[in-house]
XYZ file of C-alpha atoms in Angstrom:
680
model
C 100.027 96.804 114.274
C 98.188 98.388 117.121
C 97.980 102.161 117.674
C 100.306 102.115 120.741
C 102.932 100.134 118.763
C 102.710 102.367 115.694
C 102.781 105.632 117.720
C 104.947 105.126 120.821
C 106.167 107.785 123.206
C 109.074 108.564 120.926
C 106.895 109.312 117.910
C 106.881 113.032 118.614
C 109.425 115.003 120.590
C 109.575 118.796 121.264
C 112.886 120.340 122.415
C 112.631 123.734 124.209
C 115.809 125.834 124.212
C 116.237 128.741 126.624
C 117.610 131.825 124.822
C 117.720 133.998 127.871
C 120.643 135.903 129.286
C 121.586 133.085 131.582
C 122.758 130.899 128.725
C 124.928 133.693 127.240
C 127.783 133.064 129.806
C 130.821 130.916 129.055
C 130.761 127.185 129.789
C 134.335 127.507 131.179
C 135.711 124.698 129.052
C 138.457 126.172 126.814
C 138.940 124.911 123.297
C 142.453 123.651 122.306
C 143.780 125.607 119.284
C 146.749 124.344 117.341
C 149.438 126.867 116.594
C 151.136 126.683 113.222
C 154.425 128.198 114.402
C 155.820 128.250 117.915
C 158.487 130.796 118.673
C 159.678 132.451 121.855
C 158.436 135.873 120.816
C 154.858 134.591 119.974
C 152.309 135.736 122.495
C 149.910 132.867 123.364
C 146.268 133.317 122.509
C 143.668 133.921 125.095
C 141.596 130.845 126.022
C 138.437 130.484 123.999
C 135.271 128.809 125.364
C 131.825 128.223 124.081
C 128.732 129.757 125.571
C 125.995 127.747 127.197
C 123.657 128.621 124.281
C 126.207 127.211 121.723
C 126.607 124.012 123.821
C 122.856 123.568 124.037
C 122.335 124.039 120.307
C 125.140 121.613 119.355
C 123.864 118.948 121.785
C 120.221 119.272 120.532
C 121.269 119.052 116.893
C 123.416 116.011 117.659
C 120.399 114.508 119.404
C 118.327 114.991 116.214
C 121.138 113.668 113.972
C 121.204 110.393 115.859
C 117.445 110.010 115.683
C 117.143 110.757 112.031
C 120.111 108.678 110.972
C 118.603 105.537 112.617
C 114.935 106.304 112.157
C 114.511 108.362 108.921
C 110.727 107.958 109.202
C 108.292 107.772 112.059
C 110.321 109.766 114.638
C 109.562 113.487 114.583
C 111.333 116.346 116.397
C 110.309 120.039 116.712
C 112.099 122.944 118.346
C 110.710 125.779 120.464
C 113.010 128.787 121.039
C 112.090 130.637 124.213
C 113.188 134.265 124.758
C 111.571 135.582 127.841
C 107.740 135.662 127.345
C 108.234 135.405 123.537
C 108.496 131.830 122.272
C 108.411 130.604 118.689
C 108.697 127.491 116.635
C 111.778 126.713 114.628
C 110.450 123.972 112.266
C 107.292 121.953 111.485
C 106.435 118.305 111.721
C 107.122 117.990 107.937
C 110.575 119.609 108.185
C 112.697 116.759 109.490
C 116.171 117.424 108.119
C 119.441 118.455 109.723
C 120.172 120.933 106.940
C 116.916 122.696 107.365
C 117.508 122.817 111.121
C 120.969 124.291 110.799
C 119.691 126.848 108.350
C 116.976 127.928 110.794
C 119.515 128.177 113.705
C 121.805 130.301 111.578
C 119.092 132.981 111.390
C 118.832 133.246 115.174
C 121.361 135.605 116.861
C 122.986 134.504 120.074
C 121.587 135.744 123.335
C 122.924 138.863 124.998
C 124.704 138.599 128.319
C 123.153 141.917 129.349
C 119.665 140.676 128.727
C 117.639 139.909 131.860
C 114.920 137.951 129.994
C 114.047 134.845 131.870
C 112.371 131.968 130.116
C 108.829 131.420 131.136
C 109.027 127.634 131.194
C 105.259 127.118 131.638
C 104.530 129.272 128.566
C 107.084 127.474 126.436
C 105.918 124.060 127.680
C 102.281 125.053 126.881
C 103.326 125.762 123.332
C 105.147 122.438 123.157
C 102.111 120.529 124.522
C 99.928 122.349 121.991
C 102.060 121.223 119.060
C 102.065 117.673 120.408
C 98.289 117.739 120.069
C 98.607 118.356 116.324
C 98.380 115.008 114.469
C 101.308 113.962 112.393
C 100.834 112.765 108.802
C 100.848 109.127 109.866
C 98.317 109.759 112.600
C 96.067 111.652 110.202
C 96.139 108.900 107.668
C 95.189 106.298 110.258
C 92.563 108.512 111.730
C 90.899 109.133 108.346
C 91.352 105.654 106.822
C 87.846 104.438 106.098
C 89.028 100.831 105.387
C 90.146 100.330 109.037
C 87.708 99.254 111.718
C 90.012 100.478 114.503
C 90.683 104.183 113.776
C 91.575 105.169 117.341
C 94.992 106.910 117.377
C 97.225 106.951 120.434
C 98.793 110.383 120.999
C 101.940 110.386 123.117
C 104.931 112.689 123.203
C 108.020 113.928 125.051
C 109.154 117.464 125.933
C 112.853 118.176 126.606
C 113.664 121.546 128.146
C 117.264 122.828 128.372
C 117.415 125.819 130.729
C 118.742 127.052 134.086
C 116.708 126.370 137.192
C 116.918 128.467 140.358
C 116.616 125.666 142.900
C 114.413 123.021 144.463
C 111.555 125.464 145.160
C 111.204 126.365 141.473
C 111.081 122.720 140.523
C 108.237 121.959 142.903
C 106.256 124.932 141.615
C 106.795 123.760 138.067
C 105.569 120.321 138.885
C 102.088 121.634 139.912
C 101.812 124.197 137.161
C 102.788 121.755 134.403
C 100.176 119.231 135.490
C 97.489 121.947 135.426
C 98.749 123.173 131.995
C 98.504 119.660 130.577
C 94.838 119.319 131.701
C 93.963 122.660 130.107
C 95.640 121.665 126.833
C 93.782 118.393 126.765
C 90.469 120.103 127.337
C 91.078 122.489 124.435
C 92.258 119.625 122.157
C 89.186 117.502 122.904
C 86.898 120.269 121.663
C 88.789 120.636 118.312
C 88.317 117.968 115.650
C 91.739 118.770 114.116
C 93.641 117.999 117.331
C 94.288 114.877 119.359
C 94.282 114.901 123.213
C 97.446 113.687 124.811
C 97.404 110.183 126.358
C 100.899 110.218 127.890
C 103.552 112.903 128.196
C 107.110 112.694 129.459
C 108.739 115.935 130.605
C 112.560 116.111 130.833
C 114.001 119.238 132.523
C 117.804 119.620 132.035
C 119.581 122.146 134.134
C 122.755 123.332 132.288
C 125.216 125.326 134.343
C 128.914 126.452 134.039
C 131.542 124.383 135.722
C 131.995 126.775 138.638
C 128.343 127.320 139.518
C 126.722 124.879 141.873
C 123.060 124.445 142.624
C 121.213 122.242 145.106
C 119.491 119.960 142.535
C 119.823 116.197 142.356
C 121.684 114.924 139.314
C 118.760 112.730 138.240
C 115.336 112.647 139.753
C 111.791 111.557 138.783
C 109.315 113.974 140.261
C 105.809 113.243 139.034
C 104.856 109.712 137.963
C 101.222 109.371 136.805
C 99.522 107.615 133.875
C 99.332 110.967 132.063
C 102.430 112.950 133.109
C 105.952 112.032 134.164
C 108.609 114.649 134.982
C 112.374 114.115 135.204
C 115.113 116.502 136.167
C 118.768 116.250 135.257
C 121.691 118.489 136.433
C 124.669 118.558 134.123
C 127.699 120.744 133.603
C 127.556 122.407 130.185
C 130.031 121.757 127.441
C 131.130 118.192 126.601
C 129.093 116.852 129.544
C 125.832 118.239 128.110
C 126.432 116.491 124.800
C 127.268 113.239 126.580
C 124.078 113.543 128.709
C 121.842 113.966 125.645
C 123.614 110.976 124.012
C 122.623 108.910 127.064
C 119.073 110.232 126.906
C 118.683 109.372 123.208
C 119.635 105.794 124.033
C 117.025 105.561 126.682
C 114.287 107.364 124.691
C 114.724 105.401 121.487
C 115.976 102.037 122.870
C 119.449 102.277 121.313
C 122.592 100.333 122.087
C 126.290 100.978 121.446
C 128.637 98.584 119.655
C 132.277 99.352 119.987
C 134.267 97.962 117.043
C 137.848 97.349 118.257
C 141.058 96.584 116.431
C 140.323 98.625 113.290
C 143.667 98.912 111.365
C 144.236 102.392 110.044
C 147.278 104.152 108.596
C 148.846 106.910 110.573
C 148.271 110.377 109.276
C 151.887 111.430 109.809
C 153.495 108.125 108.611
C 151.645 106.339 105.823
C 153.845 103.265 106.113
C 152.787 102.413 109.652
C 149.301 101.533 110.885
C 147.611 101.515 114.351
C 144.411 100.004 115.761
C 141.512 102.301 116.609
C 138.058 101.931 118.214
C 134.774 103.292 116.805
C 131.497 103.452 118.729
C 128.319 102.837 116.751
C 124.723 103.504 117.762
C 121.926 101.210 116.564
C 118.627 99.776 117.915
C 118.852 97.296 120.752
C 117.176 94.635 118.624
C 120.564 93.985 116.971
C 121.660 92.421 120.339
C 118.520 90.496 120.936
C 120.442 87.177 120.813
C 122.508 88.307 123.771
C 119.353 88.861 125.849
C 118.002 85.368 124.928
C 121.248 83.591 125.492
C 120.934 81.206 128.427
C 123.657 78.761 127.535
C 126.552 81.230 127.905
C 127.380 81.293 124.239
C 127.788 85.021 124.224
C 130.242 86.278 126.866
C 128.630 89.671 127.540
C 127.018 91.179 130.655
C 125.600 94.447 129.316
C 123.694 93.989 125.994
C 123.237 97.791 125.691
C 127.024 98.203 125.223
C 128.846 95.370 123.425
C 132.436 95.221 122.186
C 133.066 93.385 118.928
C 136.374 92.718 117.218
C 137.197 93.654 113.664
C 137.739 90.812 111.257
C 139.251 90.611 107.748
C 136.979 92.505 105.360
C 135.170 90.490 102.750
C 134.268 91.384 99.169
C 130.831 92.720 98.260
C 129.257 89.542 96.817
C 129.823 87.424 99.879
C 127.700 89.721 102.123
C 124.552 88.352 100.334
C 125.442 84.772 101.249
C 125.445 85.243 105.024
C 122.748 83.881 107.188
C 121.397 87.121 108.625
C 118.442 87.264 111.066
C 118.034 91.055 111.236
C 119.455 94.287 109.811
C 119.464 97.771 111.505
C 120.736 101.184 110.605
C 123.757 102.532 112.419
C 125.332 105.967 113.052
C 128.663 106.838 114.658
C 128.657 108.362 118.141
C 131.353 110.837 117.194
C 130.723 111.521 113.565
C 133.474 114.041 113.207
C 136.369 111.871 114.432
C 138.905 110.525 111.968
C 138.397 106.795 112.802
C 134.622 107.167 112.317
C 135.063 108.888 109.022
C 137.449 106.317 107.764
C 135.199 103.396 108.729
C 132.255 105.085 107.073
C 134.035 105.749 103.830
C 135.409 102.194 103.825
C 131.921 100.666 104.153
C 130.364 102.959 101.535
C 132.788 101.617 98.927
C 130.808 98.295 99.014
C 133.014 96.344 101.445
C 131.527 94.123 104.160
C 133.199 93.710 107.602
C 132.637 90.704 109.807
C 132.505 91.369 113.564
C 133.739 88.811 116.065
C 132.440 88.417 119.579
C 135.381 87.942 122.004
C 134.998 84.798 124.035
C 136.791 83.485 127.059
C 137.212 80.039 125.492
C 139.203 81.546 122.624
C 136.866 80.152 119.927
C 135.934 82.443 117.078
C 132.231 83.430 116.849
C 131.106 85.732 114.071
C 127.992 87.457 115.455
C 127.529 90.645 113.287
C 128.393 92.071 109.903
C 128.698 95.708 108.736
C 127.603 96.424 105.139
C 126.033 99.246 103.108
C 122.911 99.087 101.008
C 121.868 102.017 98.883
C 124.174 104.411 100.538
C 122.981 103.462 104.062
C 125.130 101.443 106.505
C 123.482 98.561 108.375
C 124.591 96.170 111.107
C 123.520 92.633 110.316
C 122.861 90.098 113.018
C 124.173 86.702 111.990
C 122.615 83.486 113.080
C 124.968 81.755 115.581
C 123.019 78.505 115.512
C 122.331 76.041 112.621
C 120.884 77.633 109.499
C 117.854 76.370 107.673
C 119.904 76.613 104.441
C 122.565 74.122 105.675
C 122.427 70.380 105.076
C 120.620 68.413 107.779
C 122.892 66.991 110.460
C 123.599 63.350 110.610
C 121.464 61.333 113.054
C 124.642 59.800 114.418
C 125.440 63.187 115.928
C 122.518 62.749 118.326
C 122.601 60.759 121.530
C 122.620 56.957 120.962
C 121.873 57.029 117.183
C 123.793 55.103 114.484
C 121.415 55.612 111.611
C 122.828 58.250 109.240
C 120.200 57.954 106.449
C 117.178 60.374 106.513
C 115.446 58.402 103.702
C 114.917 61.559 101.722
C 114.374 59.620 98.505
C 111.702 57.493 100.104
C 110.021 60.543 101.455
C 110.028 62.156 98.001
C 108.337 59.024 96.533
C 105.865 59.004 99.350
C 104.974 62.644 98.574
C 104.482 61.863 94.895
C 102.195 58.966 95.689
C 100.084 60.951 98.054
C 99.812 64.197 96.202
C 96.735 66.186 97.190
C 95.165 68.541 94.711
C 92.524 71.031 95.920
C 89.104 70.521 94.384
C 86.820 73.343 93.515
C 83.807 72.946 95.765
C 81.886 75.954 94.549
C 79.904 74.021 91.955
C 76.371 73.274 93.015
C 75.887 70.515 90.508
C 78.715 68.291 91.625
C 76.345 65.623 92.820
C 74.900 65.487 89.273
C 78.319 64.867 87.930
C 78.852 62.087 90.488
C 75.543 60.474 89.521
C 76.570 60.594 85.840
C 79.791 58.792 86.680
C 77.912 56.021 88.454
C 75.454 55.616 85.560
C 78.422 55.577 83.096
C 80.035 52.732 85.163
C 76.768 50.785 85.139
C 76.552 51.178 81.393
C 80.145 50.007 81.000
C 79.504 46.942 83.191
C 76.325 46.034 81.213
C 78.293 46.283 77.941
C 81.147 44.225 79.302
C 83.823 46.957 79.024
C 86.963 45.965 80.877
C 88.631 48.230 83.399
C 92.202 49.458 83.225
C 94.797 46.828 83.968
C 96.875 49.179 86.296
C 93.848 49.813 88.443
C 92.934 46.111 88.450
C 96.449 45.231 89.626
C 96.153 47.816 92.384
C 92.796 46.351 93.490
C 94.204 42.848 93.380
C 97.148 43.936 95.526
C 94.797 45.537 98.050
C 92.554 42.480 98.281
C 95.410 40.473 99.795
C 96.519 36.882 99.238
C 94.260 34.185 97.752
C 93.104 33.191 94.399
C 92.592 36.846 93.412
C 96.278 37.634 93.802
C 97.471 34.323 92.288
C 95.186 33.669 89.335
C 93.961 37.194 88.645
C 90.411 38.577 88.698
C 87.575 38.007 86.245
C 85.738 40.930 84.704
C 82.751 40.534 86.976
C 84.948 40.461 90.078
C 86.629 43.683 88.893
C 83.370 45.528 89.011
C 82.304 43.880 92.323
C 85.519 45.185 93.939
C 84.963 48.598 92.390
C 81.372 48.843 93.606
C 82.467 47.715 97.075
C 85.153 50.292 97.409
C 82.932 53.032 95.943
C 80.144 52.322 98.422
C 82.662 52.299 101.340
C 84.018 55.646 100.230
C 80.569 57.229 99.909
C 79.413 55.947 103.307
C 82.584 57.305 105.023
C 82.045 60.799 103.568
C 78.255 60.862 103.570
C 77.890 64.066 105.520
C 75.792 66.251 103.223
C 72.545 65.865 101.241
C 74.495 65.861 97.994
C 76.569 62.869 99.153
C 73.379 61.135 100.206
C 71.901 61.602 96.750
C 74.905 60.050 95.127
C 74.895 57.193 97.582
C 71.165 56.637 96.973
C 71.826 56.521 93.263
C 74.501 53.888 93.774
C 72.327 51.732 96.050
C 69.362 52.004 93.649
C 71.509 50.883 90.713
C 72.933 47.899 92.672
C 69.515 47.018 94.096
C 68.036 46.891 90.557
C 70.830 44.489 89.432
C 70.393 42.388 92.531
C 66.621 42.081 91.940
C 67.256 40.960 88.398
C 69.985 38.421 89.284
C 68.728 37.523 92.777
C 72.086 38.290 94.363
C 72.295 40.260 97.640
C 73.983 43.627 97.427
C 75.800 45.586 100.100
C 73.681 48.382 101.480
C 70.251 47.054 100.362
C 67.296 47.723 102.698
C 65.922 44.835 104.703
C 67.491 41.435 105.188
C 69.096 39.713 102.226
C 68.708 36.129 101.322
C 71.963 35.319 102.967
C 70.960 36.967 106.234
C 67.647 35.181 106.112
C 69.399 31.887 105.634
C 71.909 32.469 108.411
C 70.299 34.633 111.057
C 73.168 33.962 113.406
C 75.564 35.935 111.251
C 73.770 39.141 111.960
C 73.632 38.500 115.660
C 77.280 37.800 115.843
C 78.239 40.866 113.874
C 75.951 43.019 115.974
C 77.500 41.715 119.144
C 80.953 42.684 117.843
C 79.783 46.245 117.300
C 79.327 45.840 113.580
C 83.028 46.411 112.865
C 83.478 43.588 110.461
C 80.136 44.188 108.749
C 80.827 47.803 107.646
C 84.515 47.720 106.847
C 86.177 44.464 105.853
C 85.802 40.678 106.050
C 88.619 38.608 107.361
C 88.862 36.210 104.362
C 87.042 37.857 101.471
C 86.461 41.377 100.329
C 83.450 43.267 101.335
C 80.590 42.900 98.924
C 82.049 39.730 97.307
C 79.293 37.772 95.701
C 79.994 34.106 96.085
C 78.586 31.653 98.551
C 75.567 33.382 100.137
C 76.396 31.955 103.504
C 79.750 33.755 103.513
C 78.562 37.219 102.608
C 78.707 39.569 105.581
C 75.669 41.659 106.373
C 75.874 45.414 105.903
C 74.152 48.330 107.591
C 70.909 49.438 106.072
C 70.115 52.880 104.768
C 68.426 53.911 108.073
C 71.620 52.910 109.997
C 73.903 54.755 107.632
C 76.745 56.576 109.520
C 76.813 60.306 109.034
C 80.441 61.155 109.845
C 83.210 58.595 110.143
C 86.945 58.796 110.103
C 88.907 57.110 107.323
C 90.689 53.979 108.483
C 94.373 54.241 107.892
C 94.594 50.912 105.917
C 91.247 51.157 104.178
C 92.461 52.907 101.033
C 96.175 52.285 101.424
C 96.687 50.342 98.282
C 93.332 50.199 96.574
C 92.982 53.531 94.715
C 89.412 54.363 93.779
C 90.610 57.669 92.347
C 92.987 55.746 90.082
C 90.130 53.583 88.871
C 87.997 56.619 88.076
C 90.850 58.445 86.369
C 91.769 55.453 84.245
C 88.101 55.001 83.356
C 87.838 58.567 82.201
C 91.028 58.304 80.185
C 89.734 55.294 78.252
C 88.164 56.267 75.027
C 84.503 55.058 75.184
C 82.647 53.609 72.234
C 81.420 56.100 69.663
C 77.807 55.252 70.364
C 78.260 56.248 74.093
C 79.491 59.755 73.387
C 77.245 62.397 74.671
C 75.789 64.509 71.779
C 76.853 62.052 69.178
C 74.854 62.293 65.918
C 74.930 58.905 64.063
C 73.837 60.535 60.830
C 76.603 63.152 60.607
C 79.049 61.003 62.594
C 79.974 64.094 64.685
C 79.806 64.911 68.381
C 78.836 68.263 69.758
C 81.554 69.887 71.837
C 80.870 72.010 74.900
C 77.323 70.811 75.286
C 76.756 72.672 78.580
C 78.044 75.921 77.249
C 74.621 77.158 76.015
C 73.015 76.097 79.333
C 75.631 77.917 81.352
C 75.202 81.053 79.192
C 71.480 80.852 79.607
C 71.816 80.454 83.343
C 74.106 83.506 83.476
C 71.709 85.519 81.445
C 68.789 84.500 83.687
C 70.811 85.358 86.767
C 71.707 88.773 85.292
C 68.042 89.437 84.553
C 67.100 88.512 88.107
C 69.730 90.870 89.523
C 68.396 93.699 87.294
C 64.875 92.978 88.483
C 66.010 93.102 92.098
C 67.744 96.383 91.582
C 64.680 97.888 89.869
C 62.489 96.631 92.720
C 64.783 98.251 95.264
C 64.814 101.550 93.353
C 61.007 101.450 93.121
C 60.743 100.843 96.817
C 63.061 103.792 97.529
C 61.084 106.059 95.167
C 57.804 104.970 96.866
C 59.349 105.627 100.317
C 60.625 109.086 99.267
C 57.294 110.078 97.710
C 55.422 108.834 100.737
C 57.698 110.885 102.975
C 57.165 113.933 100.825
C 53.424 113.547 100.951
C 53.544 113.190 104.718
C 55.583 116.391 104.940
C 53.148 118.230 102.763
C 50.271 117.035 104.881
C 52.001 118.138 108.072
C 52.747 121.511 106.530
C 49.198 121.941 105.397
C 47.933 121.051 108.926
C 50.280 123.611 110.440
C 49.069 126.288 108.072
C 45.462 125.503 108.811
C 46.152 125.672 112.544
C 47.854 129.010 112.145
C 44.885 130.315 110.143
C 42.452 129.141 112.752
C 44.491 130.707 115.526
C 44.563 134.049 113.573
C 40.743 133.890 112.984
C 40.168 133.209 116.712
C-alpha cells in the first residue's frame, strides 16, 4: 500500500469549537417536553431551547461517533477549544474514544452570554495545523521502519471550524492569513525531525447562527483551491440543521453512503398485540454499493448509489449467514442512534440473527443484494454476489447459444490430470549431471548383461512406435534398448541448453559410439558420415533439402535410430550441428514415456553384484555411501567460510592500524610545525 493510500486526507482531523460569547445565545428551536398530567389549572412551561454552544458540541460528538463506529482504527480526531486568545487541546491522538471525549467536555463550563471574547480563528487554526504536523503512531512506525525501502510518509489533514463569521470581508481576510499561516507552520515543521510538513490541508469554516439572524454569506462556497490548501465555507442555522450538516459532511469526508432499511416490523409501544413497519437509516462505506456503480445491464434499479433503499426480508438463523456468497463486509452505524427503531434493530442483530435485504425492482423479481449480521459484537453489512457463484455447480452447456452438449467431461479431465502430473524437481544440486551420467552407464551395463526392461514401459514404447511388426509381434530385447536409446537421445537434444546437459549428451554419444565401433552399426548422433550415409549419399541431400525435419525427429515408416537395413536408416545431425534450444513437439512424447522407463528401471531390483558398495566377502552393502563425502564437503565449506571471515577481520585490523599510524604521523607533523613556528 502506498503512503497516499495508507494516509489519506481523512487520516487526521482537527475540530475547532468557538467558546466565545456569540455561541452562548439560544438557537431558537424549542424542545418539546411531555407533560405527565394535563389539567386546566396547570400553567404551561416556558419554552426551552439549546444554546449554540450545546448544538455545536452535540454535532461534533456525533461526527466523531460516526467516524469511530465505522473506522475504529486509522481515522483520528482532535479537538481545539477556542476562548478568545486562549485556545487549548481537549484530547490527544492516542485518545480516540467517545467516553473520554464526553468526560473532557463535562469539565468545560458553558460560555457566558456577557463575555465579549471573540475567537481568534487564525490563532486556533495555527494550533490545529501544528498538531497536524505531529506524526500519528502509524506514520511514526512507517517512518522508522528499517525494513521498508520507501519510508516517505504523506501528511494530510482536515480542519473544521465551527464559529460565527461577521461577513464576506472577514472571510476574504481569513483566506489570505490562513495561507500565510500554513506556509509558516510548514517551515517550522521542516526544521524539526519530530514533525512532518503538511502536503495537503482542507479547511472547512461553518458559520452557525440562530434562526432569526441573517448574514450575507453563501450557503456553500469553495474559496481557495490550490495543491496545498483548500478552503470551504458553509452557512447553516444552528440546532437540528447543524447536526444534519455535519452528517452530510462526514459522508463526503469519509466516503460514506446511507442504506435505508424499509418495512421493519416492530410492535407498538402502547399496544403489544399490533405491529407497524418502520424505516432505519444506516451509514457505511460506499464500497458496499460498488456493484451498483458497476452495473451496466440495469440489474439494480437505483439512480443514487450514495443513498439506497433496501427492503426487509424474513430473518434467518445464525448458522445460515456463514453459507451466503458474500463479496464484501463493512461496518455500519445508525444515523439516529437514539431512536427507538434503530435501537430495536441493533438489539435484534446483536442476538445473533441475520437479516436479508432485498433490492426493490421494477420487474417485481426478488433480488437479495445485502445481508445484516453481527460478528464479535460488531454489526456488518455484507454485499451478496448477484451473479453466479464459484461455489455453485457449473451451468449446462445447453444453456448457451446453439449448444446441445451437456457433458463437461470432468472425469476425462481428471484422468488427464493424473496422467500428466508435474512434480517440481530440485535444481539446486550441482552434481545432477553426474547422476545422469551414472544412469546412462547403468543402462549400458544392463544392456550388456541382457537385463530385460519393464513390460509396462515396453508396451508403452510399442504403442508409441505405431503399427507394424512391433505392435503385432512384440519387440525383442535388443529392439527395446534401441527404442530407449533413441528416445533418450531425442530428449537430451531437445533440452540441451546448458553445459551440464551437453556433458550428459556427450556421455550418451560416447557410449553408443563405442558400441557402434565394436559392432560396426551406425548410431544416431555419431560424428562424421556413417556407413549408411556413405552408401546412399542421396539420402543426406534429400533430408537437407527438406530442412532436416525428418532426420532429427521421426522417420515415416520406422523409429528413429532403428538399426536394420543400413539403407533405410535416416541420417542425424552431428555434434557440431546440435540444436541448442528447441521446443518439444506435441506428439513427440505423447505415448512413449521415457520417465516411465527410467522409473521402472530404478524400481527393478538389480543383481547383487551390481550394487554400489557391495562387499562379496561379508555379503553386505554399505548404506548412505555419499553421507561421509557430503559431511566432508560441509566441513570443508565451513572451514573456508571461517578463513574468509578471519581474512576480512585481519584486513579491517590492518586498515584501522594503518589509519591510526597515519593520524599519529599527522599529529606529530603538526606538533613539529608548531614548535618550529614558536622557535621562529
